[in-house]
CSV table of C-alpha atoms in Angstrom, one decimal:
chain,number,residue,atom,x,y,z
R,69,UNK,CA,-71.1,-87.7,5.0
R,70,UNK,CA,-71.8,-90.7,7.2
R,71,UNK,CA,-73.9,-92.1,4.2
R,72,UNK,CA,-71.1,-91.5,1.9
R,73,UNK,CA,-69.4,-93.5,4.7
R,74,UNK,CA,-72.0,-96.6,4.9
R,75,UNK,CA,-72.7,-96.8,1.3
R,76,UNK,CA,-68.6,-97.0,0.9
R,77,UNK,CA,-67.6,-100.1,3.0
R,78,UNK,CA,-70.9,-101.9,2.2
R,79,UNK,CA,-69.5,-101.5,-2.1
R,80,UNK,CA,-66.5,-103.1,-0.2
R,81,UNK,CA,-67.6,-105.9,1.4
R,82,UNK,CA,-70.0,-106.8,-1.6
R,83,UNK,CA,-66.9,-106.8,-3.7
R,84,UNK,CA,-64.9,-109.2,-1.6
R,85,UNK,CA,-67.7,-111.3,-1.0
R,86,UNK,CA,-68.0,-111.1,-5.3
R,87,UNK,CA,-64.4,-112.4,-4.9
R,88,UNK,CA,-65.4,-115.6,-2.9
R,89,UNK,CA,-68.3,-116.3,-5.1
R,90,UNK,CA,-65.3,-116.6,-8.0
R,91,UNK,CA,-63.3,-118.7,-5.8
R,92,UNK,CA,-66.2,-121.1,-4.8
R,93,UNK,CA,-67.1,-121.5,-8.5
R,94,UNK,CA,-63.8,-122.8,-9.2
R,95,UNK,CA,-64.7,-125.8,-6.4
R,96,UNK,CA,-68.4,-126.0,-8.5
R,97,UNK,CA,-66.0,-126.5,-11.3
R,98,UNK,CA,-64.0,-129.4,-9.5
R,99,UNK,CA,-60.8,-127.8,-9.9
R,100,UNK,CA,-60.3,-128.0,-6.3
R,101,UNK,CA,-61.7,-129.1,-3.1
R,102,UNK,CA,-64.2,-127.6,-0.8
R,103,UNK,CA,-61.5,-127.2,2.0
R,104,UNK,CA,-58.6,-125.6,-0.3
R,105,UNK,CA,-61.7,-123.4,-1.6
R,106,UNK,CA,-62.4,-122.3,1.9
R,107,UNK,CA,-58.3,-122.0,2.4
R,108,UNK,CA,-58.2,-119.9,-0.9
R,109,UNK,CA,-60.7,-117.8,0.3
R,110,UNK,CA,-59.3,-116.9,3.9
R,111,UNK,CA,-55.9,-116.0,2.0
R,112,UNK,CA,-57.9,-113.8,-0.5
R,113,UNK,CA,-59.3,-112.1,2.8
R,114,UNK,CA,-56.2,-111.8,5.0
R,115,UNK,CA,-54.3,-109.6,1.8
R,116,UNK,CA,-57.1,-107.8,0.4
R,117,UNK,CA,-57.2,-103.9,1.3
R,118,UNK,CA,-59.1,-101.0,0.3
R,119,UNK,CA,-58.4,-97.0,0.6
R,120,UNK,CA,-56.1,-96.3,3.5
R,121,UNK,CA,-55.5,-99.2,5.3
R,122,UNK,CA,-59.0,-100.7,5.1
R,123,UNK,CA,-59.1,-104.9,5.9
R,124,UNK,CA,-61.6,-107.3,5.9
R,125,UNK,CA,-62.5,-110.0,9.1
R,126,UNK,CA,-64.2,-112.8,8.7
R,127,UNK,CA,-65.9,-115.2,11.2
R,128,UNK,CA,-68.4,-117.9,11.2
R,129,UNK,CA,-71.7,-118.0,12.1
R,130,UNK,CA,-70.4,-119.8,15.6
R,131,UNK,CA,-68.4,-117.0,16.1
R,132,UNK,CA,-65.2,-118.4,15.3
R,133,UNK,CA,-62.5,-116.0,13.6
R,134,UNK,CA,-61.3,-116.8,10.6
R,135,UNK,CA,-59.3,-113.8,8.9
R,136,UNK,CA,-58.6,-111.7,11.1
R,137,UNK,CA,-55.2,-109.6,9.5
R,138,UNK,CA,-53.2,-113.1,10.3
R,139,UNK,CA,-53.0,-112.6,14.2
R,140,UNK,CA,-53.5,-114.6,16.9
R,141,UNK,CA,-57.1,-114.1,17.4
R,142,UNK,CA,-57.7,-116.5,13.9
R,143,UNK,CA,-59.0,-119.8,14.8
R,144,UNK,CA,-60.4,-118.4,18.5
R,145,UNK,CA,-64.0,-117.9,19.1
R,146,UNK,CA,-64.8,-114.5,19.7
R,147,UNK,CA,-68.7,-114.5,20.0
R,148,UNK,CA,-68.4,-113.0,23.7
R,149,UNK,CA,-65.9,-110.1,23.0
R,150,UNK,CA,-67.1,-106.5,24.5
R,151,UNK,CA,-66.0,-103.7,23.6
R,152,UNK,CA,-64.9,-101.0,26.2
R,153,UNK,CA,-68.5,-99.9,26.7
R,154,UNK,CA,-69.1,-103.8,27.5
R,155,UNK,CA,-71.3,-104.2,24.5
R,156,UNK,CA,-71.1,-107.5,22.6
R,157,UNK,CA,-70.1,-106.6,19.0
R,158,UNK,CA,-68.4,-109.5,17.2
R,159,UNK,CA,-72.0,-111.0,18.1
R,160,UNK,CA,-74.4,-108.2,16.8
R,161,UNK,CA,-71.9,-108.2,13.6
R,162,UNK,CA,-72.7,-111.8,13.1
R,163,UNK,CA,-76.4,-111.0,13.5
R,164,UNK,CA,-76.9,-108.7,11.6
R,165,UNK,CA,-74.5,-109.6,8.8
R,166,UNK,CA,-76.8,-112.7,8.4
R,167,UNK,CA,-80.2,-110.3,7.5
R,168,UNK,CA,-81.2,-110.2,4.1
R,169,UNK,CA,-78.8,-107.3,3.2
R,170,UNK,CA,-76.7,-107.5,5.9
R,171,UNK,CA,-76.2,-104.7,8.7
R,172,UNK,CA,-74.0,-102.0,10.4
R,173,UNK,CA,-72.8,-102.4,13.8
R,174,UNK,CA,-71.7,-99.2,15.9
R,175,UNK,CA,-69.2,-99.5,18.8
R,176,UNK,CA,-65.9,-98.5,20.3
R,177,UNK,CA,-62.9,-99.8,20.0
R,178,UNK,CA,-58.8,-98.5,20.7
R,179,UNK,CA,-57.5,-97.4,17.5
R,180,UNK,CA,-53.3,-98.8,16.9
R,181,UNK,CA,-51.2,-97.7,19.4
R,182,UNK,CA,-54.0,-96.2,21.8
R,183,UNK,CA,-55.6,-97.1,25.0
R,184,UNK,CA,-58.7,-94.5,24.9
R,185,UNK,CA,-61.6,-96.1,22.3
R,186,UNK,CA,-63.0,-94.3,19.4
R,187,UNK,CA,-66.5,-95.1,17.9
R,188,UNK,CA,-66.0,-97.4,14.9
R,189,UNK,CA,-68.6,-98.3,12.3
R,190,UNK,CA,-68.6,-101.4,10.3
R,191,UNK,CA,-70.9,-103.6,8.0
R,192,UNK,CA,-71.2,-107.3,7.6
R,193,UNK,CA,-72.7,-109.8,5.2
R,194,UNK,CA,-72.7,-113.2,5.1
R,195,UNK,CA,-71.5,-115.3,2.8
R,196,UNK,CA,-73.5,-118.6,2.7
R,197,UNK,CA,-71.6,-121.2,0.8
R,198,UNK,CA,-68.6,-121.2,3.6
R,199,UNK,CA,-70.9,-119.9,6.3
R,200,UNK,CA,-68.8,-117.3,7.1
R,201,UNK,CA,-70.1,-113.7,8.1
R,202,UNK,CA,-67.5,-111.0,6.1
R,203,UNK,CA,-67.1,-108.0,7.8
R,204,UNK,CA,-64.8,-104.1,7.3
R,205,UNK,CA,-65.7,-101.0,8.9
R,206,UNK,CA,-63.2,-97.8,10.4
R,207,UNK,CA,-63.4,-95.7,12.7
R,208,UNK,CA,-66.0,-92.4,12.4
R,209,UNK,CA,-64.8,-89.9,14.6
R,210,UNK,CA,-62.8,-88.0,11.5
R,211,UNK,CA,-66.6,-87.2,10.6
R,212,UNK,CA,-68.0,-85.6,13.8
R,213,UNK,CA,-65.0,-83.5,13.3
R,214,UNK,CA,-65.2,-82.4,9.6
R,215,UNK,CA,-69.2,-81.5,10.1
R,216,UNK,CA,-68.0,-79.3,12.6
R,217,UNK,CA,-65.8,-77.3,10.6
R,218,UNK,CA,-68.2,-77.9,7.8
R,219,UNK,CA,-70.7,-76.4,10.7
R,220,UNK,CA,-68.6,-73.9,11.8
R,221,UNK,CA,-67.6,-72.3,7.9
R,222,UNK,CA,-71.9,-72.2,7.1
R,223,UNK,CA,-72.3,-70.3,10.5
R,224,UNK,CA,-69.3,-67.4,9.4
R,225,UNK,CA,-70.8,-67.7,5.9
R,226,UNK,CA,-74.6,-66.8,6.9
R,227,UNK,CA,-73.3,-64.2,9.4
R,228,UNK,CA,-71.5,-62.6,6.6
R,229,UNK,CA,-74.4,-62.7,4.0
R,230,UNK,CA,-76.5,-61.2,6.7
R,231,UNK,CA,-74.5,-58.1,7.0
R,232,UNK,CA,-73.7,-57.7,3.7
R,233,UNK,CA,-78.0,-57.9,2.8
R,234,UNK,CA,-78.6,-55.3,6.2
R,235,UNK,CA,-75.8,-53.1,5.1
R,236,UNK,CA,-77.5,-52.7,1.7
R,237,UNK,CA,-80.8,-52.8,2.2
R,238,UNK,CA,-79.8,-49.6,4.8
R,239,UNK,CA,-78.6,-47.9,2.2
R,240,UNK,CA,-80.7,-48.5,0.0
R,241,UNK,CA,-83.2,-46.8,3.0
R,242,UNK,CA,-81.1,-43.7,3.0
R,243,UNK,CA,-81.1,-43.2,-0.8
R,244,UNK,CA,-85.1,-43.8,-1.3
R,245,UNK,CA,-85.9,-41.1,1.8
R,246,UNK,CA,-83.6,-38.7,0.4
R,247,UNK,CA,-85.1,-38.8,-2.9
R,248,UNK,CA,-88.4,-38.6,-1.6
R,249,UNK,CA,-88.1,-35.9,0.5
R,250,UNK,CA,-86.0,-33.7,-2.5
R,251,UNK,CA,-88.6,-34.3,-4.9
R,252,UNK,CA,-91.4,-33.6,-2.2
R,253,UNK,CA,-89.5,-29.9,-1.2
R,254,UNK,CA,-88.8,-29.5,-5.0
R,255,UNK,CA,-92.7,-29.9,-6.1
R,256,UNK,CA,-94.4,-28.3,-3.3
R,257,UNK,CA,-92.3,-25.1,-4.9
R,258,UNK,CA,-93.2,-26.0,-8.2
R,259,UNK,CA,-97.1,-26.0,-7.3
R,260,UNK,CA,-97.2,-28.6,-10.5
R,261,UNK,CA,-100.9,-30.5,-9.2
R,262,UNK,CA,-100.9,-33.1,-12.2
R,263,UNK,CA,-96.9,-33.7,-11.9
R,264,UNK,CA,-97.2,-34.0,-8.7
R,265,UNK,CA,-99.8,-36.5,-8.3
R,266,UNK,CA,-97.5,-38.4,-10.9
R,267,UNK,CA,-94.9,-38.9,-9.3
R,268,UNK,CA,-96.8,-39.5,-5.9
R,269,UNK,CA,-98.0,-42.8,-8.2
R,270,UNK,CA,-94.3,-43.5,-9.1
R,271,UNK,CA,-92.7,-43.1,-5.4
R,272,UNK,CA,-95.7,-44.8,-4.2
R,273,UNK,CA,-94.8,-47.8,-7.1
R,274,UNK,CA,-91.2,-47.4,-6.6
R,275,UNK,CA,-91.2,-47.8,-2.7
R,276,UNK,CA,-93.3,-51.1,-3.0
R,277,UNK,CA,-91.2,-52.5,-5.2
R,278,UNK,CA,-88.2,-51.9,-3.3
R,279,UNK,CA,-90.0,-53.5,0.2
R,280,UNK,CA,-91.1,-56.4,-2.2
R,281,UNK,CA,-87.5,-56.7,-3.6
R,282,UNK,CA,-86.1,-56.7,0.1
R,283,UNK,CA,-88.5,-59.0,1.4
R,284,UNK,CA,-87.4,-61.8,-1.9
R,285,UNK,CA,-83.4,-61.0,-0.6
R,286,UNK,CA,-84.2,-61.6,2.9
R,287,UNK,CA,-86.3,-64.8,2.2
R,288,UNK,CA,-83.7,-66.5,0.2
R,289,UNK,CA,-81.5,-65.9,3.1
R,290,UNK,CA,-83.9,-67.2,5.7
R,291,UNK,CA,-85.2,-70.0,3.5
R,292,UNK,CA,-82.6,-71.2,0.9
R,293,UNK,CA,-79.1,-69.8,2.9
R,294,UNK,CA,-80.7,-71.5,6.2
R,295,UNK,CA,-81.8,-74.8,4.7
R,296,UNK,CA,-78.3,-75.4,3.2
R,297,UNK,CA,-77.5,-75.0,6.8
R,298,UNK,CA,-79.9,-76.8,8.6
R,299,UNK,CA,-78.2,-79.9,7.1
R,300,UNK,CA,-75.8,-79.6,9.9
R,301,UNK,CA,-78.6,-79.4,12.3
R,302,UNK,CA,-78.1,-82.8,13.7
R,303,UNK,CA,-74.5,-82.3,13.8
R,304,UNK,CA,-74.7,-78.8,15.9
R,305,UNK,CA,-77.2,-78.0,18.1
R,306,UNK,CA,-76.4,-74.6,18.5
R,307,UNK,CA,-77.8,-74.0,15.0
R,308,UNK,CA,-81.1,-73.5,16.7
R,309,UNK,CA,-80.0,-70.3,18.4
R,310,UNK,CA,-78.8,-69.2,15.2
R,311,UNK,CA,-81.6,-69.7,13.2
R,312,UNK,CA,-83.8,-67.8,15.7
R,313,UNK,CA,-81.8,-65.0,15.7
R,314,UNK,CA,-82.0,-65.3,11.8
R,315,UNK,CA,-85.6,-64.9,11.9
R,316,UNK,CA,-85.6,-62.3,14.3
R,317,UNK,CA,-82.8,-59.9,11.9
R,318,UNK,CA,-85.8,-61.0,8.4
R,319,UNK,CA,-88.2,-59.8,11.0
R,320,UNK,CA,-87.0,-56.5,12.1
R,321,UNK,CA,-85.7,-56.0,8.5
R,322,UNK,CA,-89.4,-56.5,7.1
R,323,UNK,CA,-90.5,-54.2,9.5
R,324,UNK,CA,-88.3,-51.4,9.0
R,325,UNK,CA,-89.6,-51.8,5.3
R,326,UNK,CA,-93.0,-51.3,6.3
R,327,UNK,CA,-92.7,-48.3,8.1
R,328,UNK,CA,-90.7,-46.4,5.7
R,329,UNK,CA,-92.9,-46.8,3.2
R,330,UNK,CA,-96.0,-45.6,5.7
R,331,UNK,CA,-93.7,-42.8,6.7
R,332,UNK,CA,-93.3,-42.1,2.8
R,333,UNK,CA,-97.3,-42.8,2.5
R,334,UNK,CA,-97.3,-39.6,4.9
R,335,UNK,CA,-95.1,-37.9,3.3
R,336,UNK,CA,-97.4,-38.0,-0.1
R,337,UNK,CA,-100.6,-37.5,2.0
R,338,UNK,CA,-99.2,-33.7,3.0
R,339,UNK,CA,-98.2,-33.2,-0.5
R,340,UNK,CA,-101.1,-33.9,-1.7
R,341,UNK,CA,-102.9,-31.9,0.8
R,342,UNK,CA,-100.6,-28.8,-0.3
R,343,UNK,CA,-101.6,-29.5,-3.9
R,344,UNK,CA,-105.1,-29.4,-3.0
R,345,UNK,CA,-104.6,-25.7,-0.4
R,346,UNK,CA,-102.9,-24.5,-3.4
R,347,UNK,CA,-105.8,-25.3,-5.8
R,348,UNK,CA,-108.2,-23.5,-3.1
R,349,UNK,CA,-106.3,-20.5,-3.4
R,350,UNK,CA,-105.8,-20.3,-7.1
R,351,UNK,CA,-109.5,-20.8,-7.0
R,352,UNK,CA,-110.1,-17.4,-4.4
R,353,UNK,CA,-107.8,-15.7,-6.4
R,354,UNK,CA,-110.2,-16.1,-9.6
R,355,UNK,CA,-113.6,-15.5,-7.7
R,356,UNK,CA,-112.0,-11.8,-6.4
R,357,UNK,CA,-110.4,-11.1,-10.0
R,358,UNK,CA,-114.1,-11.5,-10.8
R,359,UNK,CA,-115.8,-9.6,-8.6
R,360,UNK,CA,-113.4,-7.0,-9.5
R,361,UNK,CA,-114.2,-6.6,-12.6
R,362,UNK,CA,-117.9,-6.7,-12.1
R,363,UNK,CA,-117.5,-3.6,-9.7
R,364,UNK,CA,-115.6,-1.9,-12.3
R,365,UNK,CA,-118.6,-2.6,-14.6
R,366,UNK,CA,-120.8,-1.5,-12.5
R,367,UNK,CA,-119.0,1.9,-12.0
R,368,UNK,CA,-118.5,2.5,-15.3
R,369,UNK,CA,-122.2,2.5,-15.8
C-alpha cells in the first residue's frame, strides 16, 4: 500500500513538472519572457490539485518558497524549518529532490485544524530550467491503520480456515477407523484369507492416501494461506506468534495422521495373524481327517 502511495505522488509531481516544461517552451518560443514564464509557472502551481485535496510547493534550490497554496510563507526562506521532531525537512526535500530522480522525505507535521503531528510523506523533483525544487506529499497515517484492519481480517480468516481443515480432517479420522475396524470384525468371521489380504492392500492404500491428502491441505494452509499473510508481517508483529502456533496445529495434525495409520498398520498385522491361525487349523483339521481314514483302512483289513 505505501508503494501504491509513493509511486502515486511521484506520477504527480512528474506531471506538474511536464506542465512547466510546456510553459518554459512557450519562453523558448519567445512568446514571453523568462520572468512571466517563471510567473506563469508559480500560478500553474498555486491552482493545480490532485485526488482529495492534494497541492503542490515549490521552492528554490536557496530554500526560498515560492508556491506555497498562496500564503504568507511564499517569498520567505524556509531552508531552516523543523518539524515537531526538530528535523530539518524543507531542507532534505530540497536535497533530495535535486538527485537524479528525485527523493521522498518522511516527517511530521500538524494536519488543518490540529496541534498533535502526523507522519507525512512527500516527494520532490527538481525542475532545472527555473531552479526550483517541486514538491506534494500527504499524510500516511490512514495506511498504518488500513494494514491493521487488513492485518486483523487475514488473522480471523486463517483462524477460521484452520478449524474448518481440523474439524474435517477429524472426521474424516472417525469415518476411516470405523470402517476399518467393521471390515476387520466382519472378515475375521468370514475366514476369507485371499479377501482379506485384499483389502489389507486397499485400507493399507486407502489410509496413505488420506495422510498424503491431509498433509497437501495442511501445507497449503501453512505455506500459501500464511504467505498471503506474512505480507502484513512488517505491519504486525504479532503475526510471529501466530504463525508459530500455525506450525505447531500442521504439526500435531501430521502427527495424528501418522499414528492412525500405524494404529491401522496393527490393526492389519492381527488380521493377518488370524488369517494365518485359521490356515493352521484348517491345515490340522486335514492331517486328522487323514489319519482317520488310514485307521479305518487299516481295520478293515
Amino acid at each position: 500500500m505505501e508503494e501504491d502511495y509513493d509511486e502515486n505522488i511521484k506520477n504527480q509531481v512528474d506531471n506538474a513538472v511536464s506542465m512547466l516544461d510546456a510553459v518554459y517552451a512557450g519562453y523558448e518560443n519567445g512568446d514571453y519572457s523568462y520572468e512571466e514564464a517563471e510567473t506563469r509557472g508559480a500560478d500553474l502551481l498555486r491552482e493545480l490539485r490532485y485526488g482529495n485535496g492534494g497541492y503542490f510547493w515549490a521552492d528554490t534550490y536557496d530554500g526560498e518558497n515560492v508556491v506555497l497554496l498562496g500564503s504568507a510563507t511564499e517569498g520567505t526562506n524556509r531552508m531552516e524549518t523543523k518539524d515537531a521532531d526538530g528535523y530539518q525537512m524543507v531542507k532534505e526535500i530540497i536535497r533530495v529532490g535535486q538527485e537524479p530522480d528525485g527523493g521522498y522525505t518522511d516527517y511530521v507535521f500538524p494536519k488543518e485544524g490540529e496541534t498533535e503531528s502526523s507522519p507525512k510523506r512527500s516527494y520532490s523533483r527538481a525542475f532545472e530550467p527555473f531552479g526550483w525544487v517541486v514538491g506534494t506529499g500527504n499524510y500516511i497515517d490512514y495506511i498504518d491503520e488500513t494494514v491493521e484492519k487488513e492485518t486483523q481480517a487475514m488473522r480471523e480468516n486463517v483462524k477460521t480456515a484452520l478449524i474448518a481443515i481440523i474439524g474435517t480432517g477429524s472426521l474424516l479420522i472417525v469415518i476411516v477407523m470405523a470402517v476399518c475396524l467393521y471390515m476387520a470384525f466382519s472378515l475375521s468371521r468370514s475366514f476369507q484369507v485371499a479377501q482379506i489380504q485384499k483389502v489389507t492392500e486397499e485400507v493399507t492404500s486407502s489410509v496413505a492416501q488420506l495422510s498424503s491428502d491431509a498433509e497437501q491441505l495442511l501445507a497449503f494452509v501453512g505455506n500459501d494461506v500464511v504467505a498471503s499473510y506474512d505480507m502484513f508481517d512488517e505491519a504486525a508483529d504479532a503475526y510471529n506468534q501466530d504463525a508459530g502456533k500455525i506450525d505447531a496445529l500442521i504439526s500435531d495434525f501430521s502427527a495424528t495422521s501418522e499414528e492412525l495409520l500405524a494404529s491401522i498398520d496393527g490393526v492389519l498385522d492381527a488380521m493377518e495373524g488370524n488369517a494365518t491361525a485359521t490356515n493352521e487349523g484348517a491345515e490340522g483339521t486335514t492331517d486328522i481327517a487323514q489319519k482317520t481314514v488310514e485307521v479305518k483302512s487299516e481295520a478293515d483289513t
